Coordinates of C-alpha atoms and ligand atoms in Angstrom, one line a residue:
Chain A
X156 CA 40.5 47.1 -61.5
X157 CA 43.5 45.0 -62.6
X158 CA 42.7 41.3 -63.0
X159 CA 45.0 38.4 -63.9
X160 CA 43.4 35.1 -65.1
X161 CA 45.5 31.9 -65.3
X162 CA 44.5 29.8 -68.3
X163 CA 45.5 26.3 -69.3
X164 CA 44.8 24.0 -72.2
X165 CA 43.4 20.5 -72.0
X166 CA 42.7 17.8 -74.6
X167 CA 39.2 18.1 -76.1
X168 CA 37.1 15.8 -74.0
X169 CA 36.1 13.4 -76.7
X170 CA 39.7 12.9 -78.0
X171 CA 41.2 9.5 -78.1
X172 CA 44.1 9.4 -75.6
X173 CA 47.1 7.4 -76.8
X174 CA 50.6 6.9 -75.3
X175 CA 54.0 6.2 -76.6
X176 CA 55.1 2.6 -76.8
X177 CA 56.8 2.6 -73.4
X178 CA 53.6 4.2 -72.0
X179 CA 55.5 7.2 -70.5
X180 CA 54.3 10.0 -72.8
X181 CA 51.1 11.3 -74.2
X182 CA 51.0 11.2 -78.0
X183 CA 50.3 14.7 -79.3
X184 CA 49.3 13.7 -82.9
X185 CA 45.6 13.9 -83.5
X186 CA 45.0 15.5 -80.1
X187 CA 42.7 18.6 -80.3
X188 CA 43.2 21.1 -77.4
X189 CA 40.7 23.4 -75.9
X190 CA 40.8 26.1 -73.2
X191 CA 40.2 24.4 -69.8
X192 CA 36.4 24.8 -69.3
X193 CA 36.7 26.1 -65.7
X194 CA 39.2 28.8 -66.9
X195 CA 37.1 29.8 -69.9
X196 CA 33.5 29.5 -68.8
X197 CA 33.8 30.7 -65.3
X198 CA 37.2 32.5 -64.4
X199 CA 37.6 34.4 -67.6
X200 CA 34.0 35.3 -68.2
X201 CA 33.6 36.6 -64.6
X202 CA 36.8 38.6 -65.0
X203 CA 35.5 40.2 -68.2
X204 CA 32.2 41.0 -66.5
X205 CA 34.0 42.7 -63.6
X206 CA 36.0 44.7 -66.1
X207 CA 32.8 45.8 -67.8
X208 CA 31.3 46.8 -64.5
X209 CA 34.3 48.5 -62.9
X210 CA 36.7 49.3 -65.8
X211 CA 40.3 48.2 -65.8
X212 CA 42.1 45.4 -67.5
X213 CA 42.1 41.6 -67.8
X214 CA 45.4 39.9 -68.5
X215 CA 45.5 36.2 -69.2
X216 CA 48.6 34.2 -68.4
X217 CA 49.7 30.7 -69.5
X218 CA 52.8 28.7 -68.8
X219 CA 53.5 26.6 -71.9
X220 CA 54.9 26.2 -75.4
X221 CA 54.1 28.2 -78.5
X222 CA 51.4 25.8 -79.6
X223 CA 49.3 27.1 -76.8
X224 CA 48.9 30.4 -78.6
X225 CA 45.7 29.2 -80.3
X226 CA 43.9 28.8 -77.0
X227 CA 45.4 32.0 -75.7
X228 CA 43.9 33.9 -78.7
X229 CA 40.5 32.4 -77.9
X230 CA 40.8 33.9 -74.4
X231 CA 41.6 37.3 -76.1
X232 CA 38.5 36.8 -78.3
X233 CA 36.3 36.3 -75.3
X234 CA 37.4 39.6 -74.0
X235 CA 40.8 39.6 -72.2
X236 CA 42.9 42.7 -73.1
X237 CA 46.3 41.2 -73.4
X238 CA 48.1 37.9 -72.8
X239 CA 51.4 36.6 -71.4
X240 CA 52.9 33.3 -72.1
X241 CA 55.8 32.0 -70.1
X242 CA 57.6 29.9 -72.7
X243 CA 58.4 26.7 -71.0
X244 CA 56.8 23.2 -70.9
X245 CA 55.4 23.1 -67.4
X246 CA 56.9 20.3 -65.3
X247 CA 54.3 20.4 -62.5
X248 CA 51.7 22.6 -60.8
X249 CA 54.5 23.7 -58.5
X250 CA 56.6 25.0 -61.4
X251 CA 53.5 26.7 -63.0
X252 CA 52.7 28.4 -59.7
X253 CA 56.4 29.4 -59.4
X254 CA 56.5 31.0 -62.8
X255 CA 53.2 32.9 -62.4
X256 CA 54.2 34.2 -59.0
X257 CA 57.5 35.5 -60.5
X258 CA 55.4 37.3 -63.1
X259 CA 52.7 38.7 -60.9
X260 CA 55.0 39.9 -58.1
X261 CA 54.9 43.7 -57.8
X262 CA 52.2 44.1 -60.5
X263 CA 49.5 45.1 -58.0
X264 CA 46.6 42.9 -59.3
X265 CA 43.3 43.4 -57.5
X266 CA 42.2 39.9 -58.3
X267 CA 43.8 36.7 -59.6
X268 CA 41.4 34.1 -61.0
X269 CA 42.0 30.6 -62.1
X270 CA 39.9 27.4 -62.7
X271 CA 38.8 25.0 -60.0
X272 CA 40.9 22.3 -61.7
X273 CA 42.3 21.3 -65.1
X274 CA 40.0 18.6 -66.5
X275 CA 42.9 16.4 -67.8
X276 CA 45.0 15.8 -64.7
X277 CA 42.4 17.2 -62.2
X278 CA 45.1 18.6 -59.9
X279 CA 43.1 21.3 -58.1
X280 CA 46.3 22.4 -56.5
X281 CA 47.9 25.3 -58.5
X282 CA 45.8 28.0 -56.9
X283 CA 46.9 27.2 -53.3
X284 CA 50.5 27.0 -54.4
X285 CA 50.3 30.4 -56.2
X286 CA 48.7 32.0 -53.2
X287 CA 51.4 30.7 -50.9
X288 CA 54.1 32.0 -53.2
X289 CA 52.4 35.4 -53.3
X290 CA 51.3 35.4 -49.6
X291 CA 47.7 36.1 -50.5
X292 CA 44.4 34.7 -49.3
X293 CA 42.9 32.0 -51.5
X294 CA 39.3 31.0 -51.9
X295 CA 38.8 27.6 -53.6
X296 CA 35.7 26.4 -55.5
X297 CA 34.0 29.8 -55.8
X298 CA 30.6 29.8 -57.4
X299 CA 30.0 33.6 -56.9
X300 CA 32.3 36.7 -56.8
X301 CA 31.2 40.3 -56.3
X302 CA 32.9 43.5 -55.1
X303 CA 31.4 45.8 -52.5
X304 CA 33.6 48.7 -51.5
X305 CA 37.1 47.4 -50.7
X306 CA 35.9 43.9 -50.0
X307 CA 35.3 40.9 -52.2
X308 CA 32.3 38.8 -51.4
X309 CA 32.7 35.2 -52.5
X310 CA 30.5 32.2 -52.4
X311 CA 32.4 29.0 -52.0
X312 CA 31.6 25.3 -51.9
X313 CA 32.2 23.5 -48.6
X314 CA 31.6 19.9 -47.6
X315 CA 27.8 19.6 -47.5
X316 CA 26.8 23.2 -48.6
X317 CA 28.0 26.7 -49.5
X318 CA 29.4 29.6 -47.5
X319 CA 29.7 33.3 -48.3
X320 CA 33.0 34.9 -47.1
X321 CA 34.2 38.5 -47.2
X322 CA 37.9 39.4 -47.7
X323 CA 39.7 42.7 -48.2
X324 CA 42.4 43.5 -50.7
X325 CA 43.9 41.3 -53.4
X326 CA 42.7 37.7 -53.4
X327 CA 43.3 34.6 -55.4
X328 CA 40.0 32.8 -56.4
X329 CA 39.5 29.4 -58.1
X330 CA 36.3 29.4 -60.2
X331 CA 33.7 26.7 -60.2
X332 CA 30.3 26.3 -61.9
X333 CA 27.8 29.1 -61.1
X334 CA 30.3 32.0 -61.2
X335 CA 29.4 33.0 -64.8
X336 CA 27.7 31.8 -67.9
X337 CA 29.8 30.6 -70.9
X338 CA 30.3 33.2 -73.6
X339 CA 30.8 32.4 -77.3
X340 CA 33.3 34.8 -78.9
X341 CA 31.7 36.8 -81.7
X342 CA 33.4 37.7 -85.1
X343 CA 34.4 41.1 -83.9
X344 CA 36.1 39.6 -80.8
X345 CA 37.9 37.1 -83.0
X346 CA 39.2 39.8 -85.3
X347 CA 40.3 42.0 -82.4
X348 CA 42.0 39.1 -80.7
X349 CA 44.5 38.9 -83.6
X350 CA 45.8 42.5 -82.8
X351 CA 45.8 42.2 -79.0
X352 CA 49.3 42.0 -77.4
X353 CA 50.6 38.5 -76.5
X354 CA 53.9 38.9 -74.7
X355 CA 56.2 35.8 -74.6
X356 CA 58.6 35.6 -71.7
X357 CA 61.5 33.1 -71.9
X358 CA 62.2 31.1 -68.7
X359 CA 64.1 28.1 -67.4
X360 CA 62.2 25.1 -66.1
X361 CA 61.9 24.9 -62.3
X362 CA 62.8 21.6 -60.6
X363 CA 59.9 19.2 -60.1
X364 CA 59.5 16.4 -57.6
X365 CA 57.1 14.4 -59.6
X366 CA 58.2 11.9 -62.3
X367 CA 55.8 10.0 -64.6
X368 CA 56.4 6.2 -64.1
X369 CA 53.9 5.4 -66.8
X370 CA 50.3 5.5 -68.1
X371 CA 47.9 2.6 -68.2
X372 CA 44.4 2.1 -69.5
X373 CA 41.7 1.2 -67.0
X374 CA 40.6 -2.5 -67.0
X375 CA 37.9 -3.2 -69.6
X376 CA 34.4 -3.4 -68.1
X377 CA 32.9 -6.9 -68.3
X378 CA 29.9 -6.9 -70.6
X379 CA 26.7 -5.4 -69.1
X380 CA 24.2 -7.9 -67.8
X381 CA 20.7 -6.9 -69.1
X382 CA 17.8 -7.4 -66.6
X383 CA 14.2 -8.1 -67.5
X384 CA 12.3 -4.8 -66.8
X385 CA 9.5 -6.9 -65.3
X386 CA 11.8 -8.6 -62.8
X387 CA 13.3 -5.9 -60.6
X388 CA 13.5 -8.4 -57.8
X389 CA 16.2 -10.1 -59.8
X390 CA 18.2 -6.8 -60.0
X391 CA 17.9 -6.4 -56.2
X392 CA 19.1 -9.9 -55.7
X393 CA 22.1 -9.3 -58.0
X394 CA 23.0 -6.1 -56.2
X395 CA 22.8 -7.9 -52.9
X396 CA 24.4 -11.2 -53.7
X397 CA 26.6 -10.7 -56.8
X398 CA 27.8 -7.1 -56.6
X399 CA 27.3 -7.0 -52.8
X400 CA 26.8 -3.2 -52.8
X401 CA 23.5 -3.1 -50.8
Chain B
X267 CA 56.6 10.1 -39.9
X268 CA 53.2 10.3 -41.7
X269 CA 51.1 13.3 -40.7
X270 CA 47.4 12.9 -41.6
X271 CA 45.1 16.0 -41.7
X272 CA 41.8 14.6 -40.6
X273 CA 39.0 17.0 -41.5
X274 CA 36.4 18.1 -39.0
X275 CA 33.3 19.9 -40.1
X276 CA 31.0 21.7 -37.7
X277 CA 32.4 20.1 -34.7
X278 CA 32.5 16.5 -35.9
X279 CA 34.9 14.3 -37.8
X280 CA 33.6 13.4 -41.2
X281 CA 33.8 10.1 -43.1
X282 CA 36.8 11.4 -44.9
X283 CA 38.7 11.7 -41.6
X284 CA 38.4 7.9 -41.0
X285 CA 39.3 7.2 -44.6
X286 CA 42.5 9.3 -44.7
X287 CA 43.7 8.0 -41.3
X288 CA 43.2 4.4 -42.6
X289 CA 45.1 5.4 -45.7
X290 CA 47.8 7.1 -43.7
X291 CA 48.2 4.0 -41.5
X292 CA 48.7 1.9 -44.6
X293 CA 51.3 4.3 -46.0
X294 CA 53.0 4.3 -42.6
X295 CA 53.2 0.5 -42.6
X296 CA 54.6 0.5 -46.1
X297 CA 57.4 3.0 -45.1
X298 CA 57.9 1.5 -41.6
X299 CA 57.0 4.8 -40.0
X300 CA 54.6 6.2 -37.4
X301 CA 51.2 7.7 -38.3
X302 CA 50.0 10.8 -36.5
X303 CA 46.6 12.4 -37.0
X304 CA 46.0 16.1 -36.8
X305 CA 42.6 17.6 -36.1
X306 CA 42.1 21.4 -36.5
X307 CA 39.1 23.0 -34.9
X308 CA 36.4 21.4 -32.8
X309 CA 35.6 17.7 -32.9
X310 CA 34.5 16.0 -29.8
X311 CA 36.1 12.6 -29.8
X312 CA 39.2 13.0 -32.0
X313 CA 41.0 10.2 -30.0
X314 CA 38.8 7.6 -31.8
X315 CA 41.2 8.1 -34.8
X316 CA 43.6 6.0 -32.8
X317 CA 41.5 3.0 -33.5
X318 CA 41.8 3.6 -37.3
X319 CA 45.6 3.4 -37.1
X320 CA 46.9 6.7 -35.8
X321 CA 49.5 6.1 -33.1
X322 CA 49.1 9.7 -31.9
X323 CA 46.3 12.2 -32.3
X324 CA 47.0 15.9 -32.0
X325 CA 44.3 18.5 -31.9
X326 CA 44.2 22.3 -31.9
X327 CA 40.7 23.2 -30.9
X328 CA 41.2 27.0 -31.3
X329 CA 37.8 28.4 -32.2
X330 CA 39.4 30.6 -34.9
X331 CA 40.1 27.4 -36.9
X332 CA 36.4 26.7 -37.3
X333 CA 36.1 29.4 -39.9
X334 CA 38.1 27.6 -42.6
X335 CA 41.0 29.6 -44.1
X336 CA 43.5 27.4 -46.0
X337 CA 46.2 29.9 -45.2
X338 CA 45.8 29.4 -41.5
X339 CA 45.3 25.7 -41.6
X340 CA 48.4 25.4 -43.9
X341 CA 50.5 27.4 -41.4
X342 CA 49.5 25.1 -38.5
X343 CA 50.0 21.9 -40.5
X344 CA 53.4 23.1 -41.7
X345 CA 54.6 24.0 -38.2
X346 CA 53.4 20.7 -36.8
X347 CA 55.0 18.9 -39.7
X348 CA 58.3 20.6 -38.9
X349 CA 58.1 20.0 -35.2
X350 CA 57.4 16.3 -35.6
X351 CA 59.6 15.8 -38.6
X352 CA 56.9 14.6 -41.0
X353 CA 58.1 13.0 -44.2
X354 CA 54.6 12.7 -45.8
X355 CA 51.5 14.8 -45.2
X356 CA 48.2 13.3 -46.3
X357 CA 44.9 15.1 -46.7
X358 CA 41.5 14.4 -48.2
X359 CA 41.0 15.6 -51.8
X360 CA 38.1 18.0 -51.2
X361 CA 37.4 21.7 -50.8
X362 CA 39.6 22.0 -47.7
X363 CA 42.4 19.9 -49.2
X364 CA 42.3 22.0 -52.4
X365 CA 42.9 25.2 -50.4
X366 CA 45.6 23.7 -48.2
X367 CA 47.7 21.0 -49.8
X368 CA 49.4 23.3 -52.3
X369 CA 50.3 25.7 -49.6
X370 CA 51.8 23.1 -47.3
X371 CA 53.7 21.7 -50.3
X372 CA 55.2 25.1 -51.0
X373 CA 56.1 25.7 -47.4
X374 CA 57.8 22.2 -47.1
X375 CA 59.2 22.4 -50.6
X376 CA 57.6 19.0 -51.1
X377 CA 56.6 16.9 -54.1
X378 CA 52.8 17.2 -54.2
X379 CA 50.5 14.7 -55.9
X380 CA 46.7 15.2 -55.6
X381 CA 43.7 13.0 -56.2
X382 CA 45.3 9.7 -55.5
X383 CA 42.9 6.7 -55.7
X384 CA 44.9 3.7 -54.6
X385 CA 47.4 2.7 -51.8
X386 CA 50.9 3.8 -53.1
X387 CA 53.7 1.3 -53.6
X388 CA 57.4 1.4 -53.1
X389 CA 59.5 1.1 -56.3
X390 CA 63.2 1.1 -55.4
X391 CA 63.3 4.1 -53.0
X392 CA 60.5 5.9 -54.7
X393 CA 56.9 6.2 -53.5
X394 CA 54.7 5.6 -56.5
X395 CA 51.1 6.6 -56.5
X396 CA 48.3 6.5 -59.1
X397 CA 45.3 8.6 -60.1
X398 CA 42.7 8.7 -62.8
X399 CA 43.4 11.1 -65.6
X400 CA 41.9 12.2 -68.9
X401 CA 38.3 11.8 -67.8
X402 CA 38.9 8.3 -66.6
X403 CA 40.4 7.2 -69.9
X404 CA 43.8 6.5 -68.4
X405 CA 45.6 5.9 -65.1
X406 CA 48.7 8.0 -64.4
X407 CA 51.4 6.4 -62.2
X408 CA 53.7 9.0 -60.7
X409 CA 56.9 8.7 -58.5
X410 CA 56.9 11.4 -55.8
X411 CA 60.6 12.0 -55.6
X412 CA 60.9 14.9 -53.1
X413 CA 62.3 14.3 -49.7
X414 CA 59.0 15.6 -48.3
X415 CA 55.7 14.7 -49.9
X416 CA 52.2 16.0 -49.8
X417 CA 49.4 13.7 -51.0
X418 CA 45.6 14.2 -51.3
X419 CA 43.3 11.2 -51.4
X420 CA 40.1 10.7 -53.3
X421 CA 37.0 9.9 -51.2
X422 CA 36.1 6.1 -51.1
X423 CA 39.7 5.1 -51.9
X424 CA 39.8 2.9 -48.8
X425 CA 37.2 1.7 -46.4
X426 CA 37.7 2.9 -42.9
X427 CA 39.3 0.0 -41.0
X428 CA 39.7 -0.3 -37.3
X429 CA 43.2 -1.6 -36.4
X430 CA 44.0 -0.3 -32.9
X431 CA 42.4 1.5 -30.0
X432 CA 41.4 5.0 -29.2
X433 CA 44.2 7.2 -27.9
X434 CA 44.5 10.3 -25.7
X435 CA 44.3 13.5 -27.6
X436 CA 47.5 15.7 -27.4
X437 CA 47.3 19.4 -27.8
X438 CA 49.4 21.2 -30.4
X439 CA 51.9 23.9 -29.5
X440 CA 51.2 26.2 -32.4
X441 CA 49.6 29.7 -32.4
X442 CA 47.5 30.1 -35.5
X443 CA 48.0 33.3 -37.5
X444 CA 45.0 35.6 -37.8
X445 CA 42.6 34.8 -40.7
X446 CA 41.7 37.6 -43.1
X447 CA 38.4 35.9 -44.1
X448 CA 35.1 36.6 -42.5
X449 CA 32.2 34.1 -43.0
X450 CA 29.0 36.1 -43.5
X451 CA 26.5 33.3 -44.3
X452 CA 26.4 29.5 -44.5
X453 CA 23.9 27.5 -46.4
X454 CA 23.7 23.8 -45.6
X455 CA 22.3 21.5 -48.1
X456 CA 18.6 21.1 -47.1
X457 CA 18.5 17.3 -47.1
X458 CA 19.5 14.7 -44.6
X459 CA 21.1 12.6 -47.3
X460 CA 24.9 12.1 -47.2
X461 CA 26.9 14.8 -49.2
X462 CA 27.5 13.6 -52.7
X463 CA 31.3 13.2 -52.6
X464 CA 30.9 11.0 -49.5
X465 CA 27.9 9.0 -50.5
X466 CA 28.2 5.2 -51.0
X467 CA 24.9 4.9 -52.8
X468 CA 23.8 7.4 -55.5
X469 CA 20.7 7.6 -57.6
X470 CA 21.0 9.9 -60.6
X471 CA 18.7 11.1 -63.3
X472 CA 19.0 13.0 -66.6
X473 CA 17.0 14.7 -69.3
X474 CA 15.0 11.5 -69.8
X475 CA 13.0 12.7 -66.8
X476 CA 11.3 15.3 -69.0
X477 CA 10.9 17.8 -66.2
X478 CA 11.6 18.7 -62.5
X479 CA 8.0 17.8 -61.5
X480 CA 8.8 14.1 -62.2
X481 CA 11.6 13.8 -59.7
X482 CA 9.4 12.2 -57.0
X483 CA 10.1 8.7 -58.3
X484 CA 13.9 9.4 -58.0
X485 CA 13.5 10.7 -54.5
X486 CA 11.5 7.6 -53.5
X487 CA 14.1 5.3 -55.0
X488 CA 16.8 7.1 -53.1
X489 CA 14.8 6.9 -49.9
X490 CA 14.3 3.1 -50.4
X491 CA 18.1 2.8 -50.6
X492 CA 19.3 5.5 -48.2
X493 CA 21.1 7.0 -51.3
X494 CA 22.0 10.5 -52.3
X495 CA 20.5 12.0 -55.4
X496 CA 22.6 13.4 -58.4
X497 CA 21.9 14.5 -61.9
X498 CA 23.4 15.2 -65.3
X499 CA 24.7 18.6 -66.3
X500 CA 21.8 19.8 -68.6
X501 CA 19.4 19.0 -65.7
X502 CA 21.3 21.3 -63.4
X503 CA 21.9 23.9 -66.1
X504 CA 18.2 24.3 -66.8
X505 CA 17.5 24.6 -63.1
X506 CA 15.6 21.3 -62.7
X507 CA 17.9 20.3 -59.9
X508 CA 20.4 22.2 -57.8
X509 CA 24.0 22.7 -59.1
X510 CA 25.6 20.7 -56.3
X511 CA 23.9 17.6 -57.7
X512 CA 25.6 17.9 -61.1
X513 CA 28.1 15.0 -61.5
X514 CA 30.7 14.6 -64.3
X515 CA 33.7 16.2 -65.7
X516 CA 32.6 19.7 -64.9
X517 CA 30.6 18.7 -61.8
X518 CA 31.4 16.5 -58.8
X519 CA 33.5 13.4 -59.4
X520 CA 32.2 10.5 -57.4
X521 CA 33.2 6.9 -56.8
X522 CA 30.3 5.4 -54.8
X523 CA 29.7 1.7 -54.4
X524 CA 26.5 1.9 -56.4
X525 CA 25.5 4.4 -59.1
X526 CA 22.0 4.1 -60.6
X527 CA 21.5 6.3 -63.6
X528 CA 18.0 6.7 -65.1
X529 CA 17.4 8.6 -68.3
X530 CA 21.0 9.6 -68.7
X531 CA 22.6 8.9 -72.1
X532 CA 26.2 8.4 -70.8
X533 CA 28.1 11.1 -72.6
X534 CA 31.9 10.8 -72.1
X535 CA 31.8 14.0 -69.9
X536 CA 29.2 12.4 -67.7
X537 CA 31.1 9.1 -67.5
X538 CA 34.2 11.1 -66.5
X539 CA 32.8 11.8 -63.1
X540 CA 31.1 8.5 -62.4
X541 CA 32.9 5.7 -64.1
X542 CA 35.0 4.9 -61.1
X543 CA 31.8 3.7 -59.2
X544 CA 32.1 0.1 -58.1
X545 CA 28.8 -0.9 -59.6
X546 CA 26.7 0.9 -62.2
X547 CA 23.1 0.3 -63.1
X548 CA 21.7 2.0 -66.2
X549 CA 18.0 2.5 -66.9
X550 CA 17.4 3.8 -70.4
X551 CA 14.8 3.1 -73.1
X552 CA 17.3 3.4 -75.9
X553 CA 19.2 0.1 -76.4
X554 CA 22.0 2.1 -78.2
X555 CA 22.5 4.5 -75.2
X556 CA 26.3 4.7 -74.7
X557 CA 25.9 4.3 -71.0
X558 CA 25.1 0.6 -71.3
X559 CA 28.8 0.0 -72.3
X560 CA 29.9 1.4 -69.0
X561 CA 27.3 -0.4 -66.9
X562 CA 27.4 -3.6 -64.9
X563 CA 23.6 -4.0 -65.0
X564 CA 21.2 -2.6 -67.6
X565 CA 17.5 -2.3 -67.8
X566 CA 16.2 -1.2 -71.3
X567 CA 12.8 0.2 -70.7
X568 CA 10.7 3.3 -69.8
X569 CA 12.1 4.7 -66.6
X570 CA 8.7 5.9 -65.5
X571 CA 7.6 2.2 -65.3
X572 CA 10.9 0.7 -64.1
X573 CA 11.9 3.0 -61.4
X574 CA 8.8 2.6 -59.2
X575 CA 9.1 -1.2 -59.7
X576 CA 12.7 -1.1 -58.5
X577 CA 11.7 1.0 -55.5
X578 CA 9.0 -1.5 -54.6
X579 CA 11.4 -4.4 -55.0
X580 CA 13.9 -2.7 -52.7
X581 CA 11.2 -2.0 -50.1
X582 CA 10.3 -5.6 -50.1
X583 CA 13.8 -6.9 -50.0
X584 CA 14.9 -9.3 -47.2
Ligands
FAD798 C1 33.2 20.4 -72.0 C2 32.0 19.7 -71.6 C3 31.8 19.3 -70.3 C4 30.6 18.6 -69.9 N1 30.5 18.2 -68.6 C5 29.4 17.4 -68.2 C6 29.3 16.9 -66.9 O1 30.1 17.2 -66.0 N2 28.3 16.1 -66.6 C7 27.3 15.8 -67.5 O2 26.4 15.1 -67.2 N3 27.4 16.3 -68.8 C8 28.4 17.1 -69.1 N4 28.5 17.6 -70.4 C9 27.3 17.4 -71.3 C10 27.3 16.0 -71.9 O3 28.1 16.0 -73.1 C11 25.9 15.5 -72.3 O4 25.3 16.5 -73.1 C12 25.0 15.3 -71.1 O5 25.6 14.5 -70.1 C13 23.6 14.7 -71.5 O6 22.8 14.7 -70.4 P1 21.6 13.6 -70.3 O7 22.2 12.3 -70.5 O8 20.8 13.9 -69.1 O9 20.7 14.0 -71.6 P2 20.5 13.3 -73.0 O10 21.8 13.1 -73.7 O11 19.4 14.1 -73.7 O12 20.0 11.9 -72.6 C14 18.7 11.5 -72.2 C15 18.6 10.0 -72.1 O13 17.4 9.6 -71.5 C16 16.8 8.6 -72.2 N5 15.4 8.6 -72.0 C17 14.5 9.5 -72.5 N6 13.3 9.2 -72.0 C18 13.4 8.1 -71.3 C19 12.4 7.3 -70.6 N7 11.1 7.6 -70.6 N8 12.9 6.2 -70.0 C20 14.2 5.8 -70.0 N9 15.1 6.6 -70.7 C21 14.7 7.7 -71.3 C22 17.3 8.8 -73.7 O14 17.3 7.5 -74.4 C23 18.6 9.4 -73.5 O15 19.6 8.4 -73.5 C24 29.6 18.3 -70.8 C25 29.8 18.7 -72.1 C26 30.9 19.4 -72.5 C27 31.1 19.8 -74.0
AMP799 N1 50.2 25.9 -67.5 C1 49.4 26.7 -66.9 N2 49.4 28.0 -67.2 C2 48.5 28.9 -66.6 N3 47.6 28.5 -65.7 C3 47.5 27.2 -65.4 C4 48.4 26.2 -66.0 N4 48.0 25.0 -65.5 C5 47.0 25.2 -64.6 N5 46.7 26.5 -64.6 C6 45.6 27.1 -63.8 O1 45.4 26.4 -62.6 C7 44.1 25.9 -62.5 C8 44.1 24.6 -61.7 O2 44.9 23.7 -62.4 P1 45.3 22.3 -61.6 O3 45.8 22.6 -60.3 O4 46.4 21.8 -62.5 O5 44.1 21.4 -61.7 C9 43.6 25.8 -64.0 O6 42.2 25.8 -64.0 C10 44.2 27.0 -64.6 O7 43.5 28.2 -64.3

C-alpha cells in the first residue's frame, strides 16, 4: 500500500503572534513551529498504522522553505519512510494543491491523507483542491478509515451526525479527531529519522488570487462583570436586558 | 452575479441556508449584482429563499444528490455558475463546503477564501474579506483578486433577514455525474438539540465536573435555555462525553450568542474555538482561572452549587 501524507507546520498554539509595523506580515522571530496537529495526530499516525497492517510505504510531502525540515524530520520520526519538500514559500492553498498534484500525478498512490484543517489559518480547503486537480474522490472530516478488499470504508462528519461511506480505488481523505491516537516518537525513531531520505524539489511559485491587506488584533474584551453566586436572578436579568442573548 | 449554494440536509433547508442567502444578498447589493440561490437535492419549499434576498432560486432535486459527494456537487455548481455567468460563489463553511468549495475554485480558476466572518467591503476594485486566524489571536484581511471568487462563510456571521418574497423554483439544466461513493450507514446525533455549529445558545463543561455521572445538572441547564451541550477536549478524550461535543482549536469552532462554561479553565486552545461567541459566562471556583479574562460575566464559586441555582433562576424567568 502506497500512501502520501500532506503535512504542514503551524505556530505553536501558545506563541505570541506579532506583525510587522505595517501589519502586513507575520514576524517570524520568536515563533516556534509545530506539525499541524490534524496532520500529525490523525493523518500521519493512521497512515503509519495502515502500513503496519498492510505493508507498503508512507511518504510525507510539504510545500515550504528549508526551515520546515525540522517538522518534516518529526514526521519521519513518527514513522514515515521518506519525505519530499517542494522548495517554495506557498502563496495560497491553491498553489499548495497545485504543487502536490504535480508531484503525485502518475505515482499510483492508494491513499492520500491530509489534515482536516491547518490550525493557523483554518482553511479546510486544500484537500478539495488537490482532489479536483487529481480527479479523485475526496472525503472530508474523516474520523475513521479502514480497508476491506478493494474498498475503503470511511466514517465522516456530516451536519448533525456521522456517516459511513464506501469507495473503491484511490481516495483523498482529510483526517479529523477519532481517526487515530497521537504517537510520541521514541529515541529509535528520532535516530532513524536522521537517515531517512528527504528529497527537495525546486519549483516556481504559482499565481495566487489572494493578497493580504493586513492583520489586526481583535478588540479588547471589556473587563468581566463578576456576579454574586447567590444571586443568579441577577445574571439572568443581565443576559436578558444587557447582553440581550436570551 | 452572486451564486449561493444553500445547503439542504435530509430534505430540508438548514439554518445555514438562510444565513448564506442573507449574506449573498448583501454581497450582491455591495457589488450591484443579482443574487441567485442554488439548492441541490430534496428540500420541500426552496422558493422561501426568495424572501431572504435571492432574486431567483434554482433547484436540482435529483435523488442522486442526496448522497453527498463533493465531486458531484462541485460539478453541478460549476456548470450552473458557467451557464449563469457567476462572478462570486458563496457556500457555508461546514463539512459540505469543505468538500466542495476548493473543487469549484479549481474548476473556475477562482480566488478562494474560506471561513469569512464578516460582510466583505470594496476597496478600490477589490473585494476585501476578513476571518479569524491564529486561534482567534488575530484577524486577517484579504483581497480576493481573481476575476472569479469562491467564498465560504462561518455560521452565525449574519442573522437571517427577510428582505423580499418567496419566488418560484426554477429547475436546473445540468445532469450530475455519477457518484463513486456509497453510503452504508448514517448515525444521527441522538438528541433533539440543535447541532453544535448552528446552535445559538451553548452550555459547556470541563474537567471541573469530576466525572460523566455528574452531567445531569449541565443537561438541565441546557434544557432550561433550549441550548446545545459542549465540552472541553480532555472531557471528550476520556470518553466522558461524545467527540462531537468537543469545542476548541482541535474540535468544533463555534460562535453562538451565548456560551456558558462551567469547570473549564480557559486554555488558549479551548478559547480558540469559542472566543468569537457574543457573550461568555464563566463559572469556575478558581478566581485565577484564565477563562475569566475572556468572559463577559463571571461567577466564582463551586459549579455544583451555582449551576442548579442558575437553572432555577432561568426556569422562573419572566
Ligand atoms: C495542540 C493542542 C490542542 C488542543 N485543543 C484543545 C481544544 O480544541 N479544546 C480544548 O478544550 N482543549 C484543547 N487542548 C487542551 C487544553 O490545553 C486544556 O488542557 C484543556 O482545555 C483543559 O480542559 P479543562 O478546562 O476542562 O480542564 P482543566 O484545565 O483541568 O480545568 C478544570 C477547571 O475546572 C475548575 N473547577 C474544578 N472543580 C470545580 C468546581 N467544583 N466548581 C467550579 N470550577 C471547578 C478548575 O478551577 C479548573 O479551572 C489542546 C491542547 C493542545 C496542546
Ligand atoms: N504547505 C503545505 N504543504 C503540504 N501540505 C499542506 C500545506 N498546507 C496545508 N497542507 C495540508 O492541507 C491540510 C488542510 O490545510 P488548509 O486547507 O490550509 O486548512 C493540512 O492539514 C495539511 O495536511
